[in-house]
PDB file of C-alpha atoms and ligand atoms in Angstrom:
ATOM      1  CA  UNK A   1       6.120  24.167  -9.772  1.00  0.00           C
ATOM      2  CA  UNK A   2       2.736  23.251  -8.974  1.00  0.00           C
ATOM      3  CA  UNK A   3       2.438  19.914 -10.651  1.00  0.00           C
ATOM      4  CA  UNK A   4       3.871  17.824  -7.313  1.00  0.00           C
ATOM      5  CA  UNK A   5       1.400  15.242  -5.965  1.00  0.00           C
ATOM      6  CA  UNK A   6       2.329  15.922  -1.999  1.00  0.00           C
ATOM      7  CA  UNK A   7       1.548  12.733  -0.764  1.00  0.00           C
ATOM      8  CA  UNK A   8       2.264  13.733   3.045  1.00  0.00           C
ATOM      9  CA  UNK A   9      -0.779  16.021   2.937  1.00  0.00           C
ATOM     10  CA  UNK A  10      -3.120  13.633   1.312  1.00  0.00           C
ATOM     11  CA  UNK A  11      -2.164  10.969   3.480  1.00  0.00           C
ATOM     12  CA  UNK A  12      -2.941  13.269   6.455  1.00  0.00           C
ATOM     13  CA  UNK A  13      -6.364  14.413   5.023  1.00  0.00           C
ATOM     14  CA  UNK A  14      -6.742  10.831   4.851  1.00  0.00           C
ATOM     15  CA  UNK A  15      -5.705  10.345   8.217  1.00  0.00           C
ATOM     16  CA  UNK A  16      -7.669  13.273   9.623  1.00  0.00           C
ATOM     17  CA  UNK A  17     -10.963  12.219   7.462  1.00  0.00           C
ATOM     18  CA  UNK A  18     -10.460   8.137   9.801  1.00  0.00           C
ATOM     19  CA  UNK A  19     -10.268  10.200  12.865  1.00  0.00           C
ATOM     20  CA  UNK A  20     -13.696  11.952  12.555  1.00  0.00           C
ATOM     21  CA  UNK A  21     -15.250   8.251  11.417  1.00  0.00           C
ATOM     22  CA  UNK A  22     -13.796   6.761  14.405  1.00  0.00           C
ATOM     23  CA  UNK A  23     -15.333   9.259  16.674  1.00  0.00           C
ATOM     24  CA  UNK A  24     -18.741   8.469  14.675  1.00  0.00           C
ATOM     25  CA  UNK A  25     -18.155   4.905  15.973  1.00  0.00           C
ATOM     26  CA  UNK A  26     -17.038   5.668  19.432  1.00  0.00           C
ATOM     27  CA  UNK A  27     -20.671   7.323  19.626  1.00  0.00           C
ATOM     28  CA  UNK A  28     -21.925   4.318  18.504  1.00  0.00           C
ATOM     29  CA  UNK A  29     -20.492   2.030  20.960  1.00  0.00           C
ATOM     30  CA  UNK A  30     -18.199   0.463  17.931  1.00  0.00           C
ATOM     31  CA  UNK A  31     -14.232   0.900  19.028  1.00  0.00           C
ATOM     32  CA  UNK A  32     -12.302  -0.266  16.227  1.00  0.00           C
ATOM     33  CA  UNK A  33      -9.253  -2.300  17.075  1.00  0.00           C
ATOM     34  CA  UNK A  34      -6.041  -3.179  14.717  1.00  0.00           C
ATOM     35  CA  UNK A  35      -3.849  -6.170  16.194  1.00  0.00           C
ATOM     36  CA  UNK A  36      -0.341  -5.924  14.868  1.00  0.00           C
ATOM     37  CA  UNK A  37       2.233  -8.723  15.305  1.00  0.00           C
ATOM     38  CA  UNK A  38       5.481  -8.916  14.902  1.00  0.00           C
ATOM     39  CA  UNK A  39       7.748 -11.724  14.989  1.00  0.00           C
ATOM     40  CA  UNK A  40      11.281 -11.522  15.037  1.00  0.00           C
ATOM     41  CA  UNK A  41      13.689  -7.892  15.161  1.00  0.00           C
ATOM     42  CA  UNK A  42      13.653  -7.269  12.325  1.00  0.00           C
ATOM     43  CA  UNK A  43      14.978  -3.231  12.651  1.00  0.00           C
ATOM     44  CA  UNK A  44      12.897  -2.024   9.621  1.00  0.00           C
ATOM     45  CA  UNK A  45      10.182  -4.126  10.319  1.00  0.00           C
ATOM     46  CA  UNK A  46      10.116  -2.426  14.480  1.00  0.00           C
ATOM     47  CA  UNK A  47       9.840   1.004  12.818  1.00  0.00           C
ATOM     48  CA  UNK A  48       7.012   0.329  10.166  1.00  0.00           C
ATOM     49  CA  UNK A  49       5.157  -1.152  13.243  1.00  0.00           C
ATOM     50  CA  UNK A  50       6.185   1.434  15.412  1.00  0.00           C
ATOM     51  CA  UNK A  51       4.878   4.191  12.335  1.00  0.00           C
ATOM     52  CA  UNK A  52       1.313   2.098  12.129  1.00  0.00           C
ATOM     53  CA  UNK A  53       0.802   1.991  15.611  1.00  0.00           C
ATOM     54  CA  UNK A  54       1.354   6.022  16.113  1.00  0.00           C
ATOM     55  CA  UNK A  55      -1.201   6.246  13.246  1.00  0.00           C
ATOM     56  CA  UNK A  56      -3.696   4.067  15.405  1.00  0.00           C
ATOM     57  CA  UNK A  57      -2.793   6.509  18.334  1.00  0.00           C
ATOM     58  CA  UNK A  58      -3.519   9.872  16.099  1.00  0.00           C
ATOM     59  CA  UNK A  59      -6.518   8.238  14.119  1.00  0.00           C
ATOM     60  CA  UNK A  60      -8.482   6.860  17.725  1.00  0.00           C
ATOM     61  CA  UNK A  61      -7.795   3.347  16.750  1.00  0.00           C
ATOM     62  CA  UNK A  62      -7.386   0.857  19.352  1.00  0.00           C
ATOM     63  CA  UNK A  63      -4.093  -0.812  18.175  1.00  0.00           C
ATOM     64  CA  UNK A  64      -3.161  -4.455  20.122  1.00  0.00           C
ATOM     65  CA  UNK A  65       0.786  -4.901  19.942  1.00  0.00           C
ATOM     66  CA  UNK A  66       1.681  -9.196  19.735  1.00  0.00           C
ATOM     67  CA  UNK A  67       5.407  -9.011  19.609  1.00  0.00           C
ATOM     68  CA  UNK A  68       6.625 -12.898  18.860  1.00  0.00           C
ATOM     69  CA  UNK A  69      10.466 -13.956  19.249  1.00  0.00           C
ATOM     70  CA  UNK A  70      12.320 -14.881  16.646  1.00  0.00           C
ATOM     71  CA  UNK A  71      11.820 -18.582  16.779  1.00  0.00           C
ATOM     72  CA  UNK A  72       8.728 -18.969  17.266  1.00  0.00           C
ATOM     73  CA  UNK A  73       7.190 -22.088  15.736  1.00  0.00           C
ATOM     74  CA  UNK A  74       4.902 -22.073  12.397  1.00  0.00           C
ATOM     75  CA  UNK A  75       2.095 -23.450  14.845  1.00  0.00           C
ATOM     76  CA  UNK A  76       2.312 -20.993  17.510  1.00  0.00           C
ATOM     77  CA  UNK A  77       1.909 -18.264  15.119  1.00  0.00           C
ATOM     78  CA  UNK A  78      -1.062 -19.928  12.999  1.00  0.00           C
ATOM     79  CA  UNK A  79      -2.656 -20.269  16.662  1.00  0.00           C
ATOM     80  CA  UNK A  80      -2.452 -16.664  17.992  1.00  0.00           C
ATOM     81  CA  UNK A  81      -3.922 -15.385  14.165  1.00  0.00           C
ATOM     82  CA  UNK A  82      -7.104 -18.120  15.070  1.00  0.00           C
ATOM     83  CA  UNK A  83      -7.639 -16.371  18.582  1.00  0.00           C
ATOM     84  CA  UNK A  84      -7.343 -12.773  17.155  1.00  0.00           C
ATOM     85  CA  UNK A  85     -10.011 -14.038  14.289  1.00  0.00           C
ATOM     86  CA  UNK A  86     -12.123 -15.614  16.527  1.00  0.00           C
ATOM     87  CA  UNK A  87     -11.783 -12.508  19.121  1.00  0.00           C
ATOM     88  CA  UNK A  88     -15.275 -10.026  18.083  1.00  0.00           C
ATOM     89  CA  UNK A  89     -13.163  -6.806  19.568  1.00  0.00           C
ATOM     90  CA  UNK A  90     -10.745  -7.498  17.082  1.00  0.00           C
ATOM     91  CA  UNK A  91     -11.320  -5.883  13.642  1.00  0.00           C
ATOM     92  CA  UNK A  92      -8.253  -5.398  11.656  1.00  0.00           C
ATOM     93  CA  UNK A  93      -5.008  -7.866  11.706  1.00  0.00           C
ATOM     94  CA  UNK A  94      -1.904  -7.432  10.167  1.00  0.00           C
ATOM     95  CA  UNK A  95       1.719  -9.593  10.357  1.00  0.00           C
ATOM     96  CA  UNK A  96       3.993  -7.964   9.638  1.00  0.00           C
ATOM     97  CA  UNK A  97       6.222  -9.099   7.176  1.00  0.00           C
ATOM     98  CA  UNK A  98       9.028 -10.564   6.214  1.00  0.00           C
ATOM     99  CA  UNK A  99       8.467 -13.263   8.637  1.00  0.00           C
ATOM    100  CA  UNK A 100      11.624 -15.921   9.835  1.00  0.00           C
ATOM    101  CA  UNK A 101      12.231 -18.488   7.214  1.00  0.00           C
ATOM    102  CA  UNK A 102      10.626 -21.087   9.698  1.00  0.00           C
ATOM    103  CA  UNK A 103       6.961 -19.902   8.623  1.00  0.00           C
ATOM    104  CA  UNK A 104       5.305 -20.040   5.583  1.00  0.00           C
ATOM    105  CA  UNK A 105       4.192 -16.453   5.074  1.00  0.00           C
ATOM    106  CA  UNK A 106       1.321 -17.408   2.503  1.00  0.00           C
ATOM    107  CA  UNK A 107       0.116 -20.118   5.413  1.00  0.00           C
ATOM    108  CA  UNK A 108      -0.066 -17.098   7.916  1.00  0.00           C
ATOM    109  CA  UNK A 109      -1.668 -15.059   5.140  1.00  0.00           C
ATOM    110  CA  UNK A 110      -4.333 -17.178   4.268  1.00  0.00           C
ATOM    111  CA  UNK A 111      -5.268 -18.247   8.015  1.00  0.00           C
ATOM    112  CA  UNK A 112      -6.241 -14.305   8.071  1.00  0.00           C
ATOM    113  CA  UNK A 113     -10.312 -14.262   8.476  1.00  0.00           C
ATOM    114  CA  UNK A 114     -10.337 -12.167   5.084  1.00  0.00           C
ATOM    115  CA  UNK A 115     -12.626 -10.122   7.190  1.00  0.00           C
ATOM    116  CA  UNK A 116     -10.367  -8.782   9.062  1.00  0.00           C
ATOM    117  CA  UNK A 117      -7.513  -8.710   6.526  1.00  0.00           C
ATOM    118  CA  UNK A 118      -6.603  -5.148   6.409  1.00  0.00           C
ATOM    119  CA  UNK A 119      -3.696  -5.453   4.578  1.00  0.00           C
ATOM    120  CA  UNK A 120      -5.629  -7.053   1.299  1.00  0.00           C
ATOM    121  CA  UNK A 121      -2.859  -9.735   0.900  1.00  0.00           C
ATOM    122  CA  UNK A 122      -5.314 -12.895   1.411  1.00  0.00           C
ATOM    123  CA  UNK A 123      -5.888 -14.570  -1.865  1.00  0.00           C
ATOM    124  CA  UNK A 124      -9.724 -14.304  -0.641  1.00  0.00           C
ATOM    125  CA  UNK A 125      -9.267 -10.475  -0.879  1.00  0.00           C
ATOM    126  CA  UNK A 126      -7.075 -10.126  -3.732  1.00  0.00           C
ATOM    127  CA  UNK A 127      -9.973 -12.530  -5.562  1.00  0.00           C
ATOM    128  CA  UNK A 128     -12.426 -10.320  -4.397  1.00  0.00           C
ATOM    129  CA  UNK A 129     -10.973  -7.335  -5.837  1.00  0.00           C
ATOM    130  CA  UNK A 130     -10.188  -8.923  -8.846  1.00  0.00           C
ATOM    131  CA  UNK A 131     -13.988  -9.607  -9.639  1.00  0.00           C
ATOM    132  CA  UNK A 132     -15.155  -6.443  -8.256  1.00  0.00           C
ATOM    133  CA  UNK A 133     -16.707  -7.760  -4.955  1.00  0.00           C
ATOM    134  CA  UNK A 134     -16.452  -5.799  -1.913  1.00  0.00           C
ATOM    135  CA  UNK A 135     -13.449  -6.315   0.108  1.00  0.00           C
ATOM    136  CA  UNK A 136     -10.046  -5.147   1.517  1.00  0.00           C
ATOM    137  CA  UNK A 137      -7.676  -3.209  -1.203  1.00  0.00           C
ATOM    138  CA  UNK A 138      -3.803  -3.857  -0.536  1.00  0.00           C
ATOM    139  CA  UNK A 139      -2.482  -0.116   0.809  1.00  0.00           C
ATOM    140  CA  UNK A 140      -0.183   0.812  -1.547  1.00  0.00           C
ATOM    141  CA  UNK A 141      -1.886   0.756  -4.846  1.00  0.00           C
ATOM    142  CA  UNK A 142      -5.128   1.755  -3.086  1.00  0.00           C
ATOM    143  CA  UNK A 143      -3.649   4.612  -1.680  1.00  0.00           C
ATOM    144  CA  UNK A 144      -1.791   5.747  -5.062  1.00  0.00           C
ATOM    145  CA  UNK A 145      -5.905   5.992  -6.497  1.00  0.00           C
ATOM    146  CA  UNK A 146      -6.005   8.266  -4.208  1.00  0.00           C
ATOM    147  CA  UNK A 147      -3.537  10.298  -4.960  1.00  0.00           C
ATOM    148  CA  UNK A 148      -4.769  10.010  -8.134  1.00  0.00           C
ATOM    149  CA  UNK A 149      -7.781  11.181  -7.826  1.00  0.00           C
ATOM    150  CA  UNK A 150      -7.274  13.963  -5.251  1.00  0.00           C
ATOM    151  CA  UNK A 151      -5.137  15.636  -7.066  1.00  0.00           C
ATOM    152  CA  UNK A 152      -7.985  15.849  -9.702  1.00  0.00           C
ATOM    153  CA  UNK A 153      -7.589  13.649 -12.427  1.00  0.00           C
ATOM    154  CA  UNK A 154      -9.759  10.973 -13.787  1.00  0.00           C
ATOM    155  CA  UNK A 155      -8.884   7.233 -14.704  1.00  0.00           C
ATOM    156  CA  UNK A 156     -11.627   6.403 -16.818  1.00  0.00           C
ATOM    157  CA  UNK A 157     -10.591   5.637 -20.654  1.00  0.00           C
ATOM    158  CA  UNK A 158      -6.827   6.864 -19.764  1.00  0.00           C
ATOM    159  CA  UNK A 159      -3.750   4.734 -20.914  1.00  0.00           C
ATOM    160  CA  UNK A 160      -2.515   3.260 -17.523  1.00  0.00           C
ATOM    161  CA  UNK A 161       1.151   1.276 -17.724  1.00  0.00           C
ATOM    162  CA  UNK A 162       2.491  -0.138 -14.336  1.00  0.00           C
ATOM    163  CA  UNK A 163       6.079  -1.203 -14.391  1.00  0.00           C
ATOM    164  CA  UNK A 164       5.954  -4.348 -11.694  1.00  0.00           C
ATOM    165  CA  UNK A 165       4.111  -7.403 -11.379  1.00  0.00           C
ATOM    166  CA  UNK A 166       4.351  -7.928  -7.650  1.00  0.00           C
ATOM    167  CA  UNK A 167       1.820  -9.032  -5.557  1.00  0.00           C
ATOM    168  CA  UNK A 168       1.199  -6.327  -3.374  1.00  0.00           C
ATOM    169  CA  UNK A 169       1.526  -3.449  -5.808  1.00  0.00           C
ATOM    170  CA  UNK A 170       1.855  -4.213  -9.405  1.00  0.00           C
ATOM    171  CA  UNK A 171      -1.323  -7.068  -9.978  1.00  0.00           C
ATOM    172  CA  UNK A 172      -3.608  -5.370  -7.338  1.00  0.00           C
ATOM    173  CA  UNK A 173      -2.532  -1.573  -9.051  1.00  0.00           C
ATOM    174  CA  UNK A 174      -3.666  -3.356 -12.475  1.00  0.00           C
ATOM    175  CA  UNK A 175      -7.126  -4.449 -10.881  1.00  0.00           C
ATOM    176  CA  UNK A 176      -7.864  -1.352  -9.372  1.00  0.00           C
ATOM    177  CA  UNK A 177      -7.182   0.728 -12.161  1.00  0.00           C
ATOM    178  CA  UNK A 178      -9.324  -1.312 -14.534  1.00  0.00           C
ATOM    179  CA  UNK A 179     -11.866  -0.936 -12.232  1.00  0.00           C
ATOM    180  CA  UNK A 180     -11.642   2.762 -12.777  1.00  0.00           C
ATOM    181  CA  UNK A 181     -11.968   2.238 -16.334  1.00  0.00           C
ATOM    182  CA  UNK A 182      -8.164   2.389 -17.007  1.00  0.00           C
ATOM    183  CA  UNK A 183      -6.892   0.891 -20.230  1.00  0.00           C
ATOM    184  CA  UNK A 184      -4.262  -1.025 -18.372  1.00  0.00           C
ATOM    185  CA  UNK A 185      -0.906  -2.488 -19.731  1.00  0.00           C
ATOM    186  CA  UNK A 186       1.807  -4.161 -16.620  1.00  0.00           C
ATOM    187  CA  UNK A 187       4.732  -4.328 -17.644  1.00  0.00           C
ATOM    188  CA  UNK A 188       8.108  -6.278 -16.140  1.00  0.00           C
ATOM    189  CA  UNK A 189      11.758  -7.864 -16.651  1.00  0.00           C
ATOM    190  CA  UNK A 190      10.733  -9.517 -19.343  1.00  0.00           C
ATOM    191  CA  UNK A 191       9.070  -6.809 -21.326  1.00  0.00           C
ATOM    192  CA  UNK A 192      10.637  -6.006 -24.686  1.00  0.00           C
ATOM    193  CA  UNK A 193      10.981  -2.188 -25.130  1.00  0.00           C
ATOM    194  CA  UNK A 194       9.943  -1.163 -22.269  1.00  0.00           C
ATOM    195  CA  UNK A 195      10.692   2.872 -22.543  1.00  0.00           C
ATOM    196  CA  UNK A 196       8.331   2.916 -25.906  1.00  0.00           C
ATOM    197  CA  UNK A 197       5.599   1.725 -23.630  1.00  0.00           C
ATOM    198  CA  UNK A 198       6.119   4.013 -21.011  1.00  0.00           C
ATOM    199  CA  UNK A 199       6.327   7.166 -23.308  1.00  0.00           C
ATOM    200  CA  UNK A 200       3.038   5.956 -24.147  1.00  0.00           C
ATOM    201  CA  UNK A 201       1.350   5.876 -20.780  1.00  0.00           C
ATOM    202  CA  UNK A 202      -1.508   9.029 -20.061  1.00  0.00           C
ATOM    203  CA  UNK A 203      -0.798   7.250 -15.914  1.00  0.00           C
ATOM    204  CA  UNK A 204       2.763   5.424 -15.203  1.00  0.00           C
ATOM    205  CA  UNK A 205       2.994   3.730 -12.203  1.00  0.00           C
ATOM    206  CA  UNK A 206       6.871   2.886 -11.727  1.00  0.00           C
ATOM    207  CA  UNK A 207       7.846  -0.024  -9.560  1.00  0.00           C
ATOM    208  CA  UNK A 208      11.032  -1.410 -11.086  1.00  0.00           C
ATOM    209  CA  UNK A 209      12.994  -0.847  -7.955  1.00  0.00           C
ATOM    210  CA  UNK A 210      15.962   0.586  -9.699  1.00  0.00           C
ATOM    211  CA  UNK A 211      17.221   4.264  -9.074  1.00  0.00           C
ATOM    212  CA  UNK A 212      16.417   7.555 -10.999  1.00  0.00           C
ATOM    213  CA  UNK A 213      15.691   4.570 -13.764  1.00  0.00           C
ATOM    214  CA  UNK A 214      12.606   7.068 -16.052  1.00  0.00           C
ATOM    215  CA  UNK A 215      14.022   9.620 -17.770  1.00  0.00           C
ATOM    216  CA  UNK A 216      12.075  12.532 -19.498  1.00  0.00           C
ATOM    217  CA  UNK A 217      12.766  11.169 -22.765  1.00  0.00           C
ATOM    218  CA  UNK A 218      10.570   8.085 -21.410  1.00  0.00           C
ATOM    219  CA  UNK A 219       7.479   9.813 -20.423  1.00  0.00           C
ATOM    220  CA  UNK A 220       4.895  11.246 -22.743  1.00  0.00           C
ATOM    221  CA  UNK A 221       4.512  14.753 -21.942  1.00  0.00           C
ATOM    222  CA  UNK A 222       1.411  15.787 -19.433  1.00  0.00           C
ATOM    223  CA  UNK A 223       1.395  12.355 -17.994  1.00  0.00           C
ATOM    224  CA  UNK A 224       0.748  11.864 -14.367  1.00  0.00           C
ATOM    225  CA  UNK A 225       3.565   9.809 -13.062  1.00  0.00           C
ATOM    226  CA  UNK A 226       3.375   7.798  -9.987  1.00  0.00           C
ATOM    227  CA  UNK A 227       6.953   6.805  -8.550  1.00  0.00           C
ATOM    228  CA  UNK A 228       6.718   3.654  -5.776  1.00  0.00           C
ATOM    229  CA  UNK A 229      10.593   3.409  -5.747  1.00  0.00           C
ATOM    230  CA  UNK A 230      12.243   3.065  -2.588  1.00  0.00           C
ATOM    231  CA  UNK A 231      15.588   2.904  -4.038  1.00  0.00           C
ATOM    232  CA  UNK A 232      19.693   4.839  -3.156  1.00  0.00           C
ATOM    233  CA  UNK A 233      21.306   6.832  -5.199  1.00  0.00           C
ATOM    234  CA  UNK A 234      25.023   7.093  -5.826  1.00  0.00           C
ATOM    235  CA  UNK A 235      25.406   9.007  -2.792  1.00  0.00           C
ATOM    236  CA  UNK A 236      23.483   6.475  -1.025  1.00  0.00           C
ATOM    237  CA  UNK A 237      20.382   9.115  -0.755  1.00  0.00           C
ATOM    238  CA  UNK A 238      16.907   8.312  -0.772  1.00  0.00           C
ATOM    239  CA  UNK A 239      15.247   8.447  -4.261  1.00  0.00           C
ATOM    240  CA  UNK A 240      12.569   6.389  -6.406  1.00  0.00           C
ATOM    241  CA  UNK A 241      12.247   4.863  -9.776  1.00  0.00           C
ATOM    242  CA  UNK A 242      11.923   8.327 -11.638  1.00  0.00           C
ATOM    243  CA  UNK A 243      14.741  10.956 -12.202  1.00  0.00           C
ATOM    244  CA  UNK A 244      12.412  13.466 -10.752  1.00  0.00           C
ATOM    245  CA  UNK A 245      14.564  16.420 -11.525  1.00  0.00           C
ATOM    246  CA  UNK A 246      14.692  15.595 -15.332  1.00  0.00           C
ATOM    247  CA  UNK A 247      10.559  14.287 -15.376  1.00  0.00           C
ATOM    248  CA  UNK A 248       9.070  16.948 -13.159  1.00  0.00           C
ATOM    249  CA  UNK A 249       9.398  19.544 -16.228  1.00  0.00           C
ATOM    250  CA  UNK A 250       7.839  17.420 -18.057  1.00  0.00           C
ATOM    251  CA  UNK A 251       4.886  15.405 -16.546  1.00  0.00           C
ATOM    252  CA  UNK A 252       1.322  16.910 -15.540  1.00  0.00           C
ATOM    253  CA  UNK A 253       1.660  15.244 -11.965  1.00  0.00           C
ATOM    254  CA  UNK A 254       4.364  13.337 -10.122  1.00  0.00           C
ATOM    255  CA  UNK A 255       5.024  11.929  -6.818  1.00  0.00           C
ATOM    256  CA  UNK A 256       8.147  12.656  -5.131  1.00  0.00           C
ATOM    257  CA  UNK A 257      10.347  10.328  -3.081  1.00  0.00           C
ATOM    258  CA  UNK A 258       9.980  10.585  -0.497  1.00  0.00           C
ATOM    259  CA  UNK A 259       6.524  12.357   0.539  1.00  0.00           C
ATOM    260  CA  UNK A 260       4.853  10.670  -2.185  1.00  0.00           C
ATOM    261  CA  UNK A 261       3.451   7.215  -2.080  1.00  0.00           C
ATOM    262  CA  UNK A 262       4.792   6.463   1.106  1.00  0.00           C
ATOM    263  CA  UNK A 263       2.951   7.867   3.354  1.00  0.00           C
ATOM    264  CA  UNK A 264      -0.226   6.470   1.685  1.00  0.00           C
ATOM    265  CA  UNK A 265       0.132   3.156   2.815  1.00  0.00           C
ATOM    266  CA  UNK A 266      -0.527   4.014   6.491  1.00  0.00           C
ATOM    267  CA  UNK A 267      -3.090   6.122   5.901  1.00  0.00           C
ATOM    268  CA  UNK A 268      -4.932   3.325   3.697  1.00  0.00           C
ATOM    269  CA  UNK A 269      -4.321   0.526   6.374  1.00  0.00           C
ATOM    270  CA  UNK A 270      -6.456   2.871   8.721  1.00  0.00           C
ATOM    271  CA  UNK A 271      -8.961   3.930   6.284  1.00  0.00           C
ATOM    272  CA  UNK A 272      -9.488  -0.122   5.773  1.00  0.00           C
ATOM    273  CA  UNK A 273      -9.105  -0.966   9.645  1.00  0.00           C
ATOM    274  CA  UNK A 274     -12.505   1.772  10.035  1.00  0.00           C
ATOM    275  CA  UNK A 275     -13.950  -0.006   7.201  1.00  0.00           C
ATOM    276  CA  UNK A 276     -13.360  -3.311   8.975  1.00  0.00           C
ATOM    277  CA  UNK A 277     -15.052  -1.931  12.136  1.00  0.00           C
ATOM    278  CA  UNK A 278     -18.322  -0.564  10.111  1.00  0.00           C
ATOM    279  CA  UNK A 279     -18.721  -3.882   8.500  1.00  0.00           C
ATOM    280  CA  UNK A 280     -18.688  -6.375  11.567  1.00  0.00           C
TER     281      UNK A 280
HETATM  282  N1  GUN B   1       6.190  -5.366   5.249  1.00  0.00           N
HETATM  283  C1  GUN B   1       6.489  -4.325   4.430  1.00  0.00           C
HETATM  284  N2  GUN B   1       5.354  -3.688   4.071  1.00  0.00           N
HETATM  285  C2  GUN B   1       4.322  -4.344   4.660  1.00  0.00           C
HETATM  286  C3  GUN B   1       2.916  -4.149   4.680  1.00  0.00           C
HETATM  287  O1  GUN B   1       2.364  -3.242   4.052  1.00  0.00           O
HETATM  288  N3  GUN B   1       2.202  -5.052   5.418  1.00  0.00           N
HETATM  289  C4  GUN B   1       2.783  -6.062   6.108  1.00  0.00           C
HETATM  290  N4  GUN B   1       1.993  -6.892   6.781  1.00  0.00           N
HETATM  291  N5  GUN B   1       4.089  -6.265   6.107  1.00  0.00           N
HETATM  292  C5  GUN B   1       4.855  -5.404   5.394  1.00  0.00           C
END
């Protein structure tokens, strides 16, 4: 079958395509510099730092590690975002979240310079995207236009339904396929019918965080479907939203889980950390 998006290689393309930019700016005098702090031990959260940091290391990026304990106050943490923003050798900064329920993750969020807001979450850059200014794009949905488009297919005029509203995949994935020219529908818990809309969609974007939960019957055939699930299956192995077994036969394109979207996200942060560095 030749109609798997592999996510793993376009995320190292990606990867590989930072690298050469970031010797461009070496030459240049320009060393571009991710801080990445984490508060708390989070175990998941240690190894998603651990994975963006190794991408800094492969990609030429100067990464800055801030590791915080557990209870640190609100105020300490506002204060050490200020100093990274107001520190020039500083392009990119990310918290990682969750954070401990003693600080107010959109507080944290928004004290971000947007600037410097690699991971898109600021309202600043989620406003900017929405009205088509320059600015950061949140990883995940950016890098799923990516995959998109690498693998040769074309947004513009296609019918585009996302199953999600979050705010870090579904709304931005809405915002940045309508600025390809997407006819966009989101859907979520509350949508009536939801499988008649999917079997509709030319593009489905599934986020619904619930196992193997597309079936062939519920995509239109040809359709390129993109599966963001992180979920378990009944044997408690890794899977997404979309049976792929059943949907693979069917659909133009799909993304498996994992090696799919996944890897994007990395990939994307560093793409948007160079992108940081070229415009400071
Ligand atoms: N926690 C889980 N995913 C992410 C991410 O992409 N960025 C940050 N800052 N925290 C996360």
């Amino acid at each position: 079958m030749n109609n798997i998006i592999d996510g793993k290689k376009i995320s190292q393309d990606i990867k590989d395509e930072v690298k050469a930019e970031v010797a461009q700016l070496n030459a240049r005098g320009v060393e571009p510099c991710l801080a990445v702090v984490l508060v708390g031990d989070d175990p998941a959260s240690h190894v998603y730092v651990r994975n963006k940091i190794k991408a800094c290391d492969y990609t030429g990026i100067r990464s800055v590690s801030i590791n915080l304990p557990a209870d640190t106050e609100e105020s300490e943490l506002l204060e050490k975002v200020e100093e990274l923003n107001a520190d020039p050798s500083v392009h990119g900064i990310l918290v990682q979240l969750p954070l401990p329920p003693q600080i107010d993750e959109d507080k944290v969020i928004n004290t971000i310079d947007p600037d410097k807001d690699v991971d898109g979450f600021s309202p600043i850059s989620v406003g900017r995207l929405s009205i088509g200014l320059p600015g950061f794009k949140s990883c995940t949905p950016a890098g799923i236009i990516e995959l998109i488009k690498r693998s040769g297919v074309s947004i513009d005029g296609k019918n585009c339904v996302i199953v999600g509203r979050s705010n870090i995949v579904g709304k931005p994935m809405a915002m940045l396929l309508l600025r390809e020219n997407g006819t966009v529908t989101v859907c979520h818990s509350h949508t009536k019918d939801l499988r008649s809309i999917t079997s509709q969609a030319d593009i489905l974007v599934a986020a619904i965080g619930k196992p193997k939960y597309f079936k062939a019957d519920d995509i239109k055939e040809g359709a390129v479907v993109i599966d963001v699930g992180m979920d378990r299956d009944e044997n408690g192995k890794l899977c997404g939203d979309v049976d792929f077994e059943s949907v693979s036969n069917k659909a133009g394109y799909i993304t498996p889980v994992p090696g799919g979207v996944g890897p994007m996200t990395i990939a994307m942060l560093m793409k948007n950390c160079v992108e940081a560095a070229e415009r400071l």
